[in-house]
XYZ file of C-alpha atoms in Angstrom:
343
model
C 20.248 -4.862 -13.762
C 21.848 -1.430 -13.551
C 23.201 0.316 -10.446
C 23.424 4.122 -10.554
C 25.770 6.046 -8.247
C 27.027 9.631 -8.178
C 30.281 10.207 -10.049
C 32.157 9.947 -6.762
C 30.558 6.568 -5.921
C 32.471 4.059 -3.846
C 31.954 0.859 -5.864
C 33.882 -0.687 -8.751
C 32.589 -2.366 -11.903
C 32.130 -6.033 -11.022
C 31.362 -5.487 -7.320
C 27.754 -6.532 -7.940
C 28.555 -9.476 -10.226
C 28.909 -9.827 -13.966
C 25.196 -9.375 -14.690
C 24.978 -5.908 -13.098
C 26.173 -2.755 -14.857
C 27.530 0.037 -12.647
C 26.914 3.598 -13.882
C 28.644 6.402 -11.946
C 27.256 9.640 -13.328
C 25.818 12.617 -11.454
C 23.186 13.431 -14.092
C 21.973 9.829 -14.361
C 21.845 9.420 -10.588
C 20.049 12.666 -9.758
C 17.547 12.284 -12.607
C 16.251 9.047 -11.060
C 13.106 9.635 -9.025
C 12.983 7.695 -5.766
C 10.620 8.218 -2.831
C 12.211 7.546 0.561
C 10.046 9.692 2.845
C 11.999 11.500 5.548
C 13.848 8.526 7.003
C 16.941 8.148 4.856
C 19.425 9.345 2.280
C 19.695 7.849 -1.223
C 23.287 6.748 -1.859
C 22.723 4.101 -4.543
C 19.895 3.164 -6.941
C 19.341 -0.265 -8.501
C 17.184 -0.613 -11.634
C 16.032 -4.080 -12.679
C 14.190 -4.095 -16.043
C 11.450 -6.698 -16.470
C 9.973 -8.188 -19.646
C 6.933 -6.223 -20.871
C 3.648 -7.601 -19.566
C -0.047 -6.816 -19.240
C -2.077 -7.011 -16.043
C -5.538 -8.471 -15.668
C -7.467 -7.080 -12.690
C -10.800 -8.085 -11.246
C -12.768 -7.736 -8.016
C -14.141 -10.628 -5.967
C -16.933 -9.806 -3.503
C -16.782 -11.674 -0.206
C -17.149 -11.464 3.586
C -14.614 -11.789 6.411
C -15.860 -15.268 7.563
C -15.819 -16.553 3.978
C -12.284 -15.236 3.428
C -10.965 -16.924 6.544
C -12.770 -20.180 5.672
C -10.375 -20.770 2.763
C -11.290 -18.351 -0.010
C -8.329 -16.085 0.730
C -5.865 -18.990 0.444
C -7.407 -19.987 -2.906
C -7.132 -16.456 -4.309
C -3.550 -16.058 -3.173
C -2.642 -19.390 -4.790
C -4.187 -18.388 -8.136
C -3.226 -14.697 -8.413
C 0.067 -12.861 -8.073
C -1.321 -9.835 -6.254
C -4.231 -9.796 -3.798
C -5.440 -6.596 -2.109
C -8.312 -6.856 0.352
C -10.580 -3.905 1.228
C -12.961 -4.348 4.188
C -15.993 -2.226 4.999
C -15.987 -2.243 8.845
C -19.654 -1.248 9.076
C -20.942 -4.471 7.535
C -17.821 -6.665 7.101
C -18.334 -6.758 3.325
C -15.087 -7.363 1.474
C -13.813 -6.397 -1.974
C -10.764 -8.401 -3.044
C -8.823 -6.918 -5.963
C -6.708 -9.597 -7.675
C -4.143 -9.341 -10.474
C -2.553 -11.754 -12.921
C 0.261 -10.948 -15.371
C 0.366 -11.936 -19.044
C 3.644 -11.611 -21.015
C 3.557 -9.598 -24.230
C 5.019 -6.598 -25.992
C 3.997 -3.016 -26.561
C 2.823 -3.567 -30.144
C 0.823 -6.806 -29.794
C -1.766 -5.888 -27.174
C -4.645 -7.421 -29.133
C -3.082 -10.898 -29.358
C -2.179 -10.789 -25.653
C -5.762 -9.765 -24.870
C -7.154 -12.682 -26.903
C -4.846 -15.109 -25.100
C -5.955 -13.705 -21.724
C -9.610 -14.131 -22.718
C -8.956 -17.816 -23.488
C -7.010 -18.449 -20.284
C -9.485 -16.616 -18.052
C -12.627 -17.625 -19.918
C -13.787 -13.998 -20.124
C -15.073 -12.926 -23.526
C -15.932 -9.399 -22.291
C -12.413 -8.562 -21.053
C -11.384 -5.133 -22.402
C -8.179 -3.156 -22.720
C -7.971 -0.080 -20.532
C -7.783 2.237 -23.548
C -11.242 0.976 -24.573
C -12.722 1.949 -21.215
C -14.279 5.383 -20.757
C -12.645 6.263 -17.436
C -14.392 9.631 -17.125
C -17.807 8.040 -17.650
C -16.911 5.354 -15.114
C -16.020 7.945 -12.471
C -19.099 10.049 -13.207
C -21.282 6.969 -12.827
C -19.648 6.090 -9.505
C -20.243 9.607 -8.175
C -23.882 9.683 -9.326
C -24.606 6.282 -7.748
C -23.942 7.828 -4.329
C -25.673 11.157 -4.892
C -22.707 13.325 -5.937
C -23.090 15.459 -9.062
C -19.350 16.023 -9.489
C -15.982 15.782 -7.724
C -16.318 19.284 -6.281
C -19.536 18.339 -4.504
C -17.853 15.219 -3.120
C -14.959 17.294 -1.749
C -17.288 19.926 -0.236
C -19.331 17.287 1.560
C -16.203 15.497 2.766
C -14.819 18.754 4.227
C -18.119 19.449 5.983
C -18.142 15.894 7.318
C -14.648 16.196 8.783
C -15.606 19.500 10.443
C -18.538 17.929 12.279
C -17.837 16.764 15.826
C -20.462 14.053 15.503
C -20.856 12.402 12.091
C -24.304 10.924 11.373
C -23.973 7.177 10.962
C -25.808 7.289 7.626
C -23.215 9.728 6.218
C -20.321 7.636 7.538
C -21.743 4.492 5.925
C -22.476 6.327 2.661
C -18.921 7.647 2.271
C -17.392 4.316 3.264
C -19.509 2.481 0.682
C -18.554 5.087 -1.920
C -14.823 4.648 -1.252
C -15.180 0.876 -1.522
C -17.227 1.118 -4.724
C -14.687 3.505 -6.250
C -11.908 0.981 -5.716
C -14.004 -1.759 -7.287
C -14.868 0.326 -10.358
C -11.201 1.040 -11.106
C -10.039 -2.568 -10.973
C -12.843 -4.865 -12.104
C -12.440 -6.706 -15.401
C -9.791 -4.420 -16.905
C -6.724 -5.497 -18.895
C -3.900 -2.973 -18.837
C -0.203 -2.584 -19.682
C 2.105 -1.915 -16.704
C 2.524 1.750 -17.597
C -1.125 2.273 -16.608
C -0.890 0.407 -13.322
C 0.000 3.613 -11.461
C -1.531 6.029 -13.947
C -3.405 9.105 -12.654
C -6.113 8.070 -15.120
C -6.952 5.177 -12.832
C -6.986 7.199 -9.613
C -9.854 6.311 -7.312
C -11.691 8.349 -4.701
C -10.080 6.998 -1.556
C -9.259 8.900 1.646
C -5.607 9.497 2.483
C -4.031 11.525 5.204
C -4.322 12.006 8.934
C -5.875 8.639 9.810
C -3.491 6.523 7.771
C -1.501 4.047 9.828
C -0.102 0.589 9.263
C 0.712 -2.449 11.385
C 2.554 -5.553 10.132
C 2.247 -8.957 11.793
C 3.670 -12.370 10.816
C 1.463 -14.194 8.291
C 0.645 -16.987 10.761
C -1.163 -14.415 12.958
C -3.499 -13.494 10.084
C -6.801 -14.923 11.330
C -6.582 -13.590 14.867
C -5.205 -10.244 13.685
C -8.021 -9.779 11.165
C -10.751 -10.783 13.612
C -9.433 -8.496 16.351
C -9.034 -5.600 13.917
C -12.596 -5.843 12.588
C -13.980 -6.192 16.139
C -11.990 -3.226 17.445
C -12.802 -0.891 14.559
C -16.467 -1.904 14.478
C -16.756 -1.150 18.199
C -15.118 2.233 17.714
C -17.465 3.114 14.860
C -20.491 2.327 16.992
C -19.323 5.005 19.435
C -17.973 7.446 16.855
C -19.198 6.873 13.251
C -16.858 8.052 10.505
C -15.880 6.920 6.992
C -13.205 4.212 7.222
C -11.909 1.373 5.068
C -9.479 -1.354 6.076
C -6.844 -2.402 3.562
C -5.203 -5.799 4.129
C -2.062 -6.497 2.100
C 0.304 -9.444 1.962
C 3.983 -8.591 2.148
C 6.714 -10.920 0.961
C 9.758 -11.703 3.075
C 12.351 -8.945 2.894
C 16.080 -9.116 3.539
C 16.216 -5.377 4.275
C 16.809 -5.073 7.998
C 14.645 -1.980 8.355
C 11.666 -3.533 6.558
C 8.588 -4.365 8.635
C 8.607 -7.782 6.900
C 12.311 -8.410 7.496
C 13.008 -12.155 7.397
C 9.338 -13.190 7.443
C 6.116 -13.230 5.433
C 3.804 -10.566 6.799
C 0.323 -9.161 6.525
C -0.124 -5.409 6.769
C -3.320 -3.677 7.849
C -3.625 -0.082 6.705
C -6.571 2.052 7.818
C -7.693 4.975 5.661
C -10.472 7.370 6.496
C -11.799 10.785 7.418
C -12.531 12.279 10.809
C -11.362 11.653 14.369
C -8.167 9.700 15.111
C -9.519 8.205 18.343
C -10.817 4.931 16.887
C -7.653 4.260 14.910
C -5.411 5.219 17.839
C -7.190 2.761 20.126
C -6.954 0.009 17.498
C -3.227 0.626 17.031
C -2.632 0.415 20.780
C -4.677 -2.794 21.055
C -2.745 -4.425 18.197
C 0.566 -3.347 19.675
C -0.365 -5.004 22.977
C -2.053 -8.119 21.544
C 0.613 -8.977 18.970
C 4.089 -8.664 20.478
C 5.665 -9.766 17.183
C 3.990 -6.919 15.299
C 5.930 -4.066 13.751
C 4.217 -0.715 13.455
C 5.146 1.571 10.585
C 7.923 3.473 12.298
C 7.586 6.506 10.039
C 4.223 7.366 11.621
C 4.205 9.137 14.958
C 0.772 10.734 15.288
C -0.567 8.172 17.760
C 2.362 8.404 20.164
C 2.987 4.630 19.986
C 6.325 4.650 18.177
C 9.327 6.138 19.934
C 13.074 5.684 19.747
C 13.052 2.798 22.233
C 10.364 0.936 20.251
C 12.114 1.379 16.899
C 15.523 0.362 18.209
C 14.086 -2.728 19.930
C 12.115 -3.859 16.849
C 14.824 -3.249 14.264
C 18.016 -3.729 16.324
C 20.877 -4.460 13.905
C 19.150 -2.720 10.998
C 18.730 0.430 13.058
C 22.410 0.412 14.000
C 23.329 0.117 10.314
C 21.045 3.068 9.489
C 22.772 5.152 12.170
C 26.204 4.364 10.724
C 25.062 5.090 7.161
C 23.565 8.478 8.056
C 26.671 9.433 10.036
C 28.808 8.539 7.011
C 26.766 10.138 4.229
C 25.132 12.999 6.138
C 27.597 14.014 8.883
C 26.123 17.513 9.121
C 22.579 16.194 9.604
C 21.112 18.012 6.621
C 18.553 15.247 6.019
C 17.574 14.783 9.659
C 14.006 15.888 10.286
C 12.917 16.560 13.892
C 11.277 13.123 13.908
C 14.454 11.355 12.768
C 16.396 13.319 15.390
C 13.956 12.019 17.980
C 14.375 8.425 16.787
C 18.107 8.636 17.381
C 17.803 10.272 20.786
C 17.614 7.143 22.967
């Protein structure tokens, strides 16, 4: 492990234990790329190198009742990473699962052969043997799009419509779900490709995105209420939407939504009106008092200074002290952060 600080850093070698190297260098610190949104100031960076590994990914098709009947527990026990995508129009589910296999950069073929034996999959292929462009073209054609430009044009037209035809909403939702499946089914890849632009999928991001975390023991009720609420909203106002359910490990960071507890996070991605998502967020906030909404999102008017301070208490006080210390002139304070500290 290596900790990077600016040259004027406040720590001494050994403060983090004998196994951590402290580097205090302006060039090293500022050349490290870290995304923190608009809610903080980077004062220290910790790098923890991991042994090289490859990732096997596949998609399991399911339904919400089947998941809750035990399949989800089985998948989580077998795989290290489980990401669940739900189509709210028909409750069909695509579960993307991942398993790691140790190896090195120059022995990919032997690692692949070992993975084939362990998984019992003779047709497992390395990502560099997959024609990603052909895969994307095929996905577009399957839903009536000749190219990416046509997809974008139709999506823009769809968002501009006050009333979206249900058939169009279902078509785009199915396309988004299929795109995610195509990019993660039966592929074996080194970690450098895990976040590669070459594996980008056609998934909506932007104005509708919001996230709610609840304790893991609320999973079944939370999932059922979410699907019911969103499905009801889509009956009144059809629009392309997918639900993304993720499992979040316990965090010791006092500003984390999963601080001191295992959590499940529901993220909603889509195109169109915010009304359905806003109503869902309000219903979840009321129905699950132990929930924590993503406090960096304000577009639904459900997260204010009082809410954030009540949910994060001691962690919020520590954030206040840190910002006062490292940013006394408020250079990093956006209007939203100013608002959070107003109460």
